[in-house]
Short mmCIF file of C-alpha atoms and ligand atoms in Angstrom, two decimals:
data_model
loop_
_atom_site.label_atom_id
_atom_site.label_comp_id
_atom_site.label_asym_id
_atom_site.label_seq_id
_atom_site.Cartn_x
_atom_site.Cartn_y
_atom_site.Cartn_z
CA MET H 1 106.84 59.93 111.86
CA SER H 2 108.12 61.73 108.80
CA TYR H 3 109.94 61.09 105.53
CA VAL H 4 112.69 63.61 106.34
CA ALA H 5 116.14 62.10 105.75
CA CYS H 6 118.61 64.86 106.66
CA LEU H 7 119.90 68.29 105.76
CA ARG H 8 122.00 68.11 102.61
CA CYS H 9 124.44 70.68 101.19
CA LYS H 10 123.22 71.89 97.80
CA GLU H 11 126.84 72.15 96.62
CA CYS H 12 128.85 69.16 97.90
CA GLY H 13 126.05 66.88 99.10
CA ALA H 14 127.42 66.62 102.67
CA GLU H 15 124.71 65.45 105.04
CA TYR H 16 123.82 66.82 108.47
CA PRO H 17 121.30 65.91 111.15
CA ILE H 18 118.11 67.96 111.51
CA THR H 19 119.16 70.92 113.69
CA PRO H 20 119.00 74.69 113.20
CA ARG H 21 121.71 75.17 110.57
CA THR H 22 121.99 77.30 107.44
CA VAL H 23 125.21 76.36 105.66
CA CYS H 24 127.62 73.49 105.07
CA ASP H 25 130.80 73.38 107.19
CA HIS H 26 132.96 72.47 104.19
CA ASP H 27 132.03 75.03 101.55
CA PHE H 28 129.40 77.34 103.14
CA GLY H 29 126.86 76.10 100.56
CA PRO H 30 123.24 76.31 101.74
CA VAL H 31 121.79 73.13 103.23
CA GLU H 32 118.39 71.87 102.13
CA VAL H 33 115.97 69.35 103.63
CA ALA H 34 116.25 65.96 101.89
CA TYR H 35 113.50 63.31 101.98
CA ASP H 36 113.26 59.57 101.50
CA TYR H 37 111.19 59.57 98.29
CA ALA H 38 111.51 55.79 97.90
CA ALA H 39 109.68 55.32 101.20
CA MET H 40 106.91 57.66 99.99
CA GLN H 41 106.14 55.62 96.85
CA GLY H 42 102.61 54.25 97.04
CA LYS H 43 102.01 55.97 100.41
CA VAL H 44 102.03 59.64 99.41
CA THR H 45 99.41 59.62 96.66
CA ARG H 46 96.81 61.91 95.12
CA THR H 47 94.23 60.19 97.32
CA SER H 48 96.24 60.56 100.53
CA ILE H 49 96.79 64.25 99.82
CA GLU H 50 93.15 64.87 98.85
CA ALA H 51 92.07 63.30 102.16
CA GLY H 52 94.09 65.91 104.09
CA PRO H 53 92.93 69.21 105.57
CA ARG H 54 92.05 72.17 103.33
CA SER H 55 95.28 73.94 104.27
CA LEU H 56 98.94 73.65 103.31
CA TRP H 57 99.19 70.77 105.81
CA ARG H 58 97.59 68.43 103.27
CA TYR H 59 101.21 68.21 102.00
CA LYS H 60 102.63 67.47 105.47
CA ASP H 61 104.41 64.33 104.22
CA LEU H 62 106.53 66.59 102.00
CA LEU H 63 107.30 69.11 104.76
CA PRO H 64 110.10 68.97 107.36
CA ILE H 65 108.15 68.55 110.58
CA GLU H 66 108.11 65.49 112.82
CA GLY H 67 104.83 65.69 114.72
CA GLU H 68 101.53 67.44 114.12
CA PRO H 69 101.51 71.06 112.89
CA LYS H 70 101.51 73.52 115.77
CA VAL H 71 100.84 76.86 114.04
CA GLY H 72 99.34 78.05 110.76
CA LEU H 73 96.59 75.44 110.83
CA HIS H 74 94.54 77.47 108.32
CA SER H 75 97.27 78.79 106.03
CA GLY H 76 97.49 77.85 102.38
CA TYR H 77 94.96 76.19 100.07
CA THR H 78 94.33 79.57 98.45
CA PRO H 79 92.25 79.82 95.26
CA LEU H 80 93.62 79.02 91.82
CA VAL H 81 91.53 81.36 89.71
CA LYS H 82 90.88 80.65 86.04
CA ALA H 83 91.41 84.17 84.77
CA ASP H 84 89.28 84.19 81.62
CA ARG H 85 88.62 87.93 81.45
CA LEU H 86 92.30 88.72 81.87
CA ALA H 87 93.22 85.96 79.40
CA ARG H 88 90.96 87.54 76.77
CA GLU H 89 92.52 90.93 77.42
CA LEU H 90 96.02 89.51 76.96
CA GLY H 91 95.17 87.22 74.06
CA VAL H 92 96.18 83.95 75.73
CA ARG H 93 94.18 80.75 75.76
CA GLU H 94 94.54 79.48 79.32
CA LEU H 95 95.57 81.72 82.20
CA TYR H 96 95.51 81.02 85.94
CA ILE H 97 96.12 83.24 88.94
CA LYS H 98 97.41 81.50 92.06
CA ASP H 99 95.97 83.96 94.54
CA ASP H 100 97.99 84.14 97.76
CA SER H 101 96.65 87.66 98.36
CA THR H 102 93.95 85.75 100.26
CA ASN H 103 96.29 83.65 102.40
CA TYR H 104 95.35 83.27 106.07
CA PRO H 105 95.99 85.11 108.35
CA THR H 106 98.15 87.89 106.84
CA PHE H 107 97.36 87.90 103.11
CA SER H 108 100.65 86.95 101.52
CA TYR H 109 102.59 83.87 100.49
CA LYS H 110 104.69 84.30 103.67
CA ASP H 111 101.98 82.57 105.75
CA ARG H 112 103.19 79.33 104.14
CA VAL H 113 106.85 79.60 105.08
CA VAL H 114 106.06 80.93 108.55
CA SER H 115 103.61 78.09 109.35
CA VAL H 116 106.36 75.56 108.71
CA ALA H 117 109.18 77.57 110.32
CA LEU H 118 107.33 78.25 113.57
CA THR H 119 106.10 74.68 113.86
CA LYS H 120 109.74 73.64 113.49
CA ALA H 121 110.89 76.32 115.96
CA MET H 122 108.49 74.84 118.54
CA GLU H 123 109.70 71.31 117.80
CA PHE H 124 113.25 72.56 118.46
CA GLY H 125 112.06 74.16 121.72
CA PHE H 126 112.61 77.86 120.94
CA ASP H 127 110.49 80.34 122.90
CA THR H 128 111.51 83.42 120.90
CA VAL H 129 111.23 83.88 117.15
CA GLY H 130 112.10 86.63 114.71
CA CYS H 131 112.96 87.60 111.17
CA ALA H 132 114.57 90.08 108.81
CA SER H 133 111.74 91.30 106.63
CA THR H 134 110.66 93.52 103.76
CA GLY H 135 107.26 93.68 105.48
CA ASN H 136 105.12 90.66 104.75
CA LEU H 137 107.35 88.27 106.65
CA ALA H 138 107.27 90.48 109.77
CA HIS H 139 103.48 90.66 109.45
CA SER H 140 103.16 86.88 109.21
CA VAL H 141 105.72 86.01 111.92
CA ALA H 142 104.05 88.46 114.31
CA ALA H 143 100.58 86.99 113.70
CA HIS H 144 101.53 83.33 113.91
CA ALA H 145 103.77 83.90 116.94
CA ALA H 146 100.94 85.68 118.73
CA LYS H 147 98.65 82.69 118.16
CA ALA H 148 101.39 80.30 119.33
CA GLY H 149 102.32 82.41 122.37
CA LEU H 150 105.94 82.91 121.29
CA ARG H 151 108.00 86.04 121.94
CA THR H 152 108.72 87.93 118.76
CA VAL H 153 111.43 90.28 117.45
CA VAL H 154 111.05 91.51 113.86
CA LEU H 155 113.45 93.79 111.98
CA VAL H 156 112.38 95.84 108.95
CA PRO H 157 113.78 98.68 106.81
CA GLU H 158 112.84 102.09 108.16
CA ASP H 159 110.89 103.22 105.06
CA LEU H 160 108.24 100.46 105.04
CA GLU H 161 104.57 101.05 104.13
CA GLU H 162 102.35 101.93 107.09
CA GLY H 163 99.97 99.00 106.42
CA LYS H 164 102.76 96.53 107.07
CA ILE H 165 104.02 98.35 110.18
CA VAL H 166 100.59 98.69 111.79
CA GLY H 167 99.61 95.25 110.52
CA SER H 168 102.61 93.77 112.35
CA ARG H 169 102.56 95.91 115.49
CA VAL H 170 98.98 95.05 116.36
CA PHE H 171 100.16 91.53 117.29
CA GLY H 172 102.57 92.93 119.89
CA PRO H 173 106.04 91.99 118.62
CA LEU H 174 109.18 94.02 119.29
CA LEU H 175 109.39 95.69 115.85
CA VAL H 176 112.70 97.40 115.15
CA LYS H 177 113.13 99.80 112.22
CA ILE H 178 116.61 99.71 110.74
CA LYS H 179 118.17 102.73 109.06
CA GLY H 180 119.07 101.02 105.82
CA ASN H 181 117.70 98.69 103.14
CA TYR H 182 116.75 95.02 103.48
CA ASP H 183 120.28 93.85 102.91
CA ASP H 184 121.43 95.89 105.94
CA VAL H 185 118.55 94.42 107.97
CA ASN H 186 119.52 90.91 106.95
CA ARG H 187 123.19 91.37 107.83
CA LEU H 188 122.29 92.57 111.33
CA CYS H 189 119.83 89.70 111.74
CA SER H 190 122.55 87.15 110.97
CA GLN H 191 124.70 88.65 113.74
CA ILE H 192 121.74 88.53 116.13
CA ALA H 193 121.05 84.88 115.22
CA ASP H 194 124.69 84.05 116.07
CA LYS H 195 124.48 85.67 119.47
CA TYR H 196 120.97 85.00 120.84
CA PRO H 197 119.18 81.67 121.24
CA TRP H 198 116.35 82.79 118.96
CA ALA H 199 114.75 81.17 115.93
CA ILE H 200 115.24 83.74 113.20
CA VAL H 201 113.03 82.08 110.63
CA ASN H 202 114.86 83.18 107.48
CA VAL H 203 118.34 82.88 108.99
CA ASN H 204 118.99 79.90 111.30
CA LEU H 205 115.71 78.14 110.41
CA ARG H 206 116.06 78.95 106.70
CA PRO H 207 116.17 75.33 105.42
CA PHE H 208 112.83 74.59 107.13
CA TYR H 209 111.26 77.95 106.38
CA THR H 210 111.97 77.71 102.65
CA GLU H 211 110.33 74.26 102.39
CA GLY H 212 106.98 75.86 103.22
CA ALA H 213 107.13 77.69 99.89
CA LYS H 214 106.79 74.37 98.04
CA THR H 215 103.13 74.25 99.05
CA HIS H 216 102.42 77.15 96.64
CA GLY H 217 103.60 74.87 93.83
CA PHE H 218 101.87 71.73 95.14
CA GLU H 219 98.57 73.58 95.22
CA ILE H 220 98.92 74.87 91.66
CA ALA H 221 99.43 71.31 90.43
CA GLU H 222 96.61 69.79 92.48
CA GLN H 223 94.16 72.59 91.67
CA MET H 224 94.87 72.22 87.95
CA GLY H 225 93.66 68.63 88.30
CA TRP H 226 97.12 67.12 88.94
CA GLN H 227 98.77 68.79 85.98
CA LEU H 228 101.57 71.32 85.73
CA PRO H 229 101.11 74.60 83.89
CA LYS H 230 103.55 74.80 81.00
CA HIS H 231 104.58 78.27 82.27
CA THR H 232 104.74 79.59 85.82
CA VAL H 233 105.68 83.22 86.41
CA VAL H 234 107.13 83.73 89.89
CA PRO H 235 108.37 86.88 91.65
CA VAL H 236 111.90 86.97 93.06
CA ALA H 237 113.00 88.76 96.24
CA GLY H 238 115.40 86.67 98.35
CA GLY H 239 114.92 83.84 95.89
CA THR H 240 113.00 81.45 98.14
CA ILE H 241 109.73 80.80 96.38
CA LEU H 242 110.92 80.37 92.79
CA PRO H 243 113.31 77.44 93.33
CA LYS H 244 110.81 75.89 95.76
CA VAL H 245 107.95 75.95 93.24
CA TRP H 246 110.36 74.10 90.96
CA LYS H 247 111.27 71.65 93.76
CA ALA H 248 107.54 71.07 94.34
CA TYR H 249 106.98 70.27 90.66
CA ARG H 250 110.03 67.93 90.61
CA GLU H 251 108.82 66.11 93.74
CA LEU H 252 105.34 65.55 92.28
CA ILE H 253 106.93 64.21 89.09
CA GLU H 254 109.27 61.96 91.11
CA LEU H 255 106.30 60.54 93.04
CA GLY H 256 104.35 59.96 89.80
CA LEU H 257 101.56 62.35 90.86
CA VAL H 258 101.87 64.56 87.77
CA GLU H 259 103.24 64.08 84.28
CA ASP H 260 106.52 65.79 83.36
CA ASN H 261 105.41 68.25 80.66
CA GLY H 262 108.66 70.21 80.76
CA PRO H 263 107.36 73.03 82.95
CA ARG H 264 109.12 76.37 82.53
CA ILE H 265 109.69 78.75 85.41
CA HIS H 266 110.00 82.48 84.64
CA ALA H 267 111.43 85.05 87.06
CA ALA H 268 109.82 88.46 87.64
CA GLN H 269 111.56 91.42 89.30
CA ALA H 270 111.06 95.18 89.47
CA ALA H 271 113.27 97.15 87.11
CA GLY H 272 114.48 99.10 90.15
CA CYS H 273 115.82 95.90 91.73
CA ASN H 274 116.53 93.18 89.18
CA PRO H 275 119.92 91.58 89.91
CA VAL H 276 118.74 88.09 89.03
CA VAL H 277 116.84 89.00 85.86
CA LYS H 278 119.83 91.01 84.67
CA ALA H 279 122.17 88.04 85.20
CA ILE H 280 119.79 85.73 83.31
CA ALA H 281 119.60 88.20 80.39
CA GLU H 282 123.40 88.42 80.26
CA GLY H 283 123.84 84.65 80.49
CA GLU H 284 125.72 84.99 83.79
CA GLU H 285 125.55 82.39 86.58
CA ILE H 286 126.41 84.97 89.25
CA PHE H 287 124.44 88.18 89.80
CA GLN H 288 125.77 91.61 90.74
CA PRO H 289 124.11 92.99 93.91
CA GLN H 290 122.10 96.22 93.47
CA LYS H 291 120.79 99.07 95.61
CA PRO H 292 116.98 98.78 95.34
CA ASN H 293 114.87 101.67 94.10
CA THR H 294 111.27 100.59 93.40
CA ILE H 295 107.73 100.86 94.76
CA ALA H 296 107.74 97.04 94.97
CA LYS H 297 109.21 97.11 98.47
CA SER H 298 108.33 93.56 99.45
CA ILE H 299 110.59 92.25 96.67
CA ALA H 300 113.30 94.93 96.95
CA ILE H 301 116.24 92.72 97.85
CA GLY H 302 119.45 93.76 96.09
CA ASN H 303 121.51 90.80 97.27
CA PRO H 304 119.16 87.78 97.23
CA ALA H 305 120.34 84.89 99.42
CA ASP H 306 119.18 82.28 96.91
CA GLY H 307 119.56 84.36 93.75
CA TYR H 308 122.12 81.90 92.40
CA TYR H 309 119.57 79.08 92.53
CA VAL H 310 116.90 81.23 90.88
CA ILE H 311 119.22 81.74 87.89
CA LYS H 312 119.93 78.01 87.81
CA VAL H 313 116.27 76.94 87.88
CA VAL H 314 115.12 79.47 85.29
CA THR H 315 117.93 78.47 82.94
CA GLU H 316 117.53 74.73 83.53
CA SER H 317 113.76 74.81 82.98
CA GLY H 318 114.04 76.84 79.79
CA GLY H 319 112.34 79.85 81.35
CA ALA H 320 113.14 83.54 81.07
CA GLY H 321 113.58 86.57 83.28
CA GLU H 322 111.75 89.88 82.90
CA SER H 323 111.50 93.10 84.86
CA ALA H 324 108.85 95.79 85.11
CA THR H 325 109.09 99.53 85.72
CA ASP H 326 107.06 101.23 88.46
CA PRO H 327 104.44 102.57 85.97
CA GLU H 328 104.12 99.09 84.42
CA ILE H 329 103.65 97.62 87.91
CA LEU H 330 100.85 100.08 88.72
CA ALA H 331 99.14 99.46 85.39
CA ALA H 332 99.20 95.71 86.02
CA ILE H 333 97.72 96.14 89.52
CA GLY H 334 94.83 98.06 87.91
CA LEU H 335 94.36 95.54 85.11
CA LEU H 336 94.21 92.55 87.48
CA ALA H 337 91.72 94.38 89.69
CA ARG H 338 89.42 95.43 86.82
CA THR H 339 89.44 92.09 85.02
CA GLU H 340 89.57 89.54 87.85
CA GLY H 341 88.50 91.39 91.00
CA ILE H 342 91.83 90.79 92.71
CA PHE H 343 93.71 93.64 94.40
CA THR H 344 97.40 92.84 94.70
CA GLU H 345 100.35 94.80 96.01
CA PRO H 346 103.28 95.96 93.82
CA ALA H 347 104.97 92.54 94.03
CA GLY H 348 101.92 91.01 92.33
CA GLY H 349 101.80 93.90 89.88
CA THR H 350 105.40 93.16 89.03
CA THR H 351 104.71 89.49 88.37
CA LEU H 352 101.72 90.19 86.14
CA ALA H 353 103.50 93.02 84.29
CA CYS H 354 106.43 90.67 83.60
CA ALA H 355 104.07 87.90 82.48
CA ILE H 356 102.49 90.32 80.02
CA LYS H 357 105.90 91.26 78.61
CA LEU H 358 106.85 87.59 78.28
CA ILE H 359 103.60 86.93 76.39
CA GLN H 360 103.97 89.97 74.13
CA SER H 361 107.54 89.03 73.24
CA GLY H 362 106.55 85.44 72.43
CA ARG H 363 108.62 83.86 75.20
CA ILE H 364 105.33 82.54 76.56
CA PRO H 365 103.36 81.25 73.54
CA ARG H 366 99.72 82.37 73.56
CA ASP H 367 98.35 78.82 73.24
CA GLU H 368 100.17 77.31 76.26
CA PRO H 369 98.78 77.30 79.84
CA VAL H 370 100.24 80.00 82.09
CA CYS H 371 100.04 80.44 85.85
CA VAL H 372 100.88 83.81 87.39
CA CYS H 373 101.80 83.71 91.09
CA ILE H 374 100.14 86.58 92.97
CA THR H 375 101.86 86.66 96.33
CA GLY H 376 100.56 89.68 98.27
CA ASN H 377 97.53 91.89 98.97
CA GLY H 378 97.02 95.46 97.78
CA LEU H 379 95.21 96.63 100.91
CA LYS H 380 98.58 96.71 102.71
CA THR H 381 100.09 99.15 100.25
CA ILE H 382 97.28 101.54 99.36
CA GLU H 383 99.68 104.52 99.29
CA VAL H 384 101.11 103.37 95.95
CA MET H 385 97.68 103.85 94.35
CA THR H 386 97.40 107.47 95.47
CA GLY H 387 96.78 109.63 92.40
CA GLN H 388 95.84 106.66 90.23
CA PHE H 389 92.14 107.57 90.03
CA GLU H 390 90.06 110.63 89.21
CA SER H 391 88.34 111.90 92.34
CA SER H 392 84.99 110.26 93.13
CA PRO H 393 81.85 112.38 92.68
CA VAL H 394 80.49 113.81 95.94
CA ILE H 395 76.75 114.60 95.94
CA ALA H 396 73.90 115.37 98.30
CA PRO H 397 71.68 112.36 99.15
CA ARG H 398 69.09 113.27 96.46
CA LEU H 399 68.04 111.26 93.39
CA GLY H 400 68.00 114.44 91.28
CA GLU H 401 71.69 115.05 92.00
CA PHE H 402 72.51 111.43 91.28
CA GLU H 403 70.81 111.62 87.86
CA GLN H 404 72.53 114.89 87.04
CA MET H 405 75.83 113.25 87.88
CA LEU H 406 75.11 110.29 85.53
CA ALA H 407 74.17 112.68 82.74
CA LYS H 408 77.38 114.60 83.27
CA LEU H 409 79.42 111.39 83.11
CA ASP H 410 77.90 110.65 79.68
CA GLU H 411 78.44 114.21 78.50
CA ASN H 412 82.08 113.97 79.48
CA GLY H 413 82.39 110.80 77.40
CA ALA H 414 82.75 108.28 80.26
CA SER H 415 84.03 105.02 78.87
CA GLY H 416 84.21 101.35 79.88
CA ALA H 417 82.29 100.33 82.97
CA HIS H 418 80.89 103.84 83.49
CA ALA H 419 79.56 104.41 79.98
CA ARG H 420 75.79 104.93 79.51
CA LEU H 421 74.93 103.85 83.06
CA ALA H 422 71.74 105.93 82.87
CA THR H 423 70.32 103.73 80.08
CA SER H 424 71.61 100.28 81.13
CA LYS H 425 69.13 97.37 80.93
CA VAL H 426 68.52 94.03 82.61
CA ILE H 427 69.75 91.32 80.26
C1 PLP Y 1 108.60 87.77 100.11
C2 PLP Y 1 107.73 88.04 98.96
C3 PLP Y 1 107.99 87.52 97.67
C4 PLP Y 1 109.13 86.64 97.25
O1 PLP Y 1 110.16 86.50 98.10
P1 PLP Y 1 111.27 85.34 97.98
O2 PLP Y 1 112.22 85.73 99.06
O3 PLP Y 1 111.91 85.45 96.62
O4 PLP Y 1 110.60 84.06 98.20
C5 PLP Y 1 107.06 87.78 96.69
N1 PLP Y 1 105.97 88.53 96.91
C6 PLP Y 1 105.69 89.02 98.11
C7 PLP Y 1 104.45 89.82 98.26
C8 PLP Y 1 106.55 88.81 99.18
O5 PLP Y 1 106.24 89.30 100.38
ZN1 ZN Y 2 128.93 71.53 101.19
#
């Protein structure tokens, strides 16, 4: 039993039964899962959710599956970290990191959308699944499909980081490298989805897949004690997660589970691929596609499928868009690591760097609660950090050499965490 009503066109409102479908027959608008919220009143409550499993499935009533979850049983419910050291550094009062770099099993927000999409694929009876990916989606589809015993075909751009290629291949999918960027990969994948009876999660299962992203927003609200942060900074690639965090907030408000505090959603992109942020800055409703050129490969999508809705949500909520250069992205990765002990990939660096710029420019006031969405893990993209550190000292295993090394550090004016190590005390 579920509260799912139908698929509804986001443009004309035409309704369709629950089948694999991406667009409306009348106007090619995207279709979205619609629910019977009236039937949920009094049944889907804080208590009912809190009684659920410690995974994204605690929000099952707000997800488009009919039976019990079949894959991704441990995905979601990642930490919401109160980032006090980082907050002090940035001069803001209340800062949170929603840390999907720890998501199970493949360390990115994609484990959410894939858990829902593959459960739905199995409900529909597909035996083969696939995706067009900038890396993390391939990684997650491959892992979840292995656990579910589904055949897997994943397509990625040729120039992807090795961590994501090896990370995906270990699960045994057919991984195909495409000579081109993500937008080329996606175009080919749409043709494949038309021709083969496969569940391509972000093509013909897109309405179901995208719903999984709401759980990132549900968790933020629940983990803040059933409150919404005044500001949420969200990265944008294809434009799935940002509008779905907003949908999550709206649903919780509709059900009376949180108060409507006028939450603002801000969009973060890399300067080398910022079609949506550029459109927001220029006050345009429609973005111009770009050719990506950034180290933030997992969010390098020049023609985002749901970019139009990102612009709409940011504008409607009173949020802003910001972009970050590659050096700013790397600096933010380092700052998050040194202050909060969280190692994110360039997508997360982008989001934090943009949050910092929004704070510094006053678009996020320093006395209002902010949540920064960290969506991926830095261990998959270690090559971007090459050359970011001085080389580590190498010494013989002798205390004398160790002490000489400490003395030399002091002589050379070591600062911060390495200063005066030789004379540190127990406090
Ligand atoms: C996919 C991805 C995103 C956002 O993608 P959307 O398509 O906009 O939802 C953000 N960060 C990481 C690490 C990703 O892999
Ligand atoms: Zn329509």
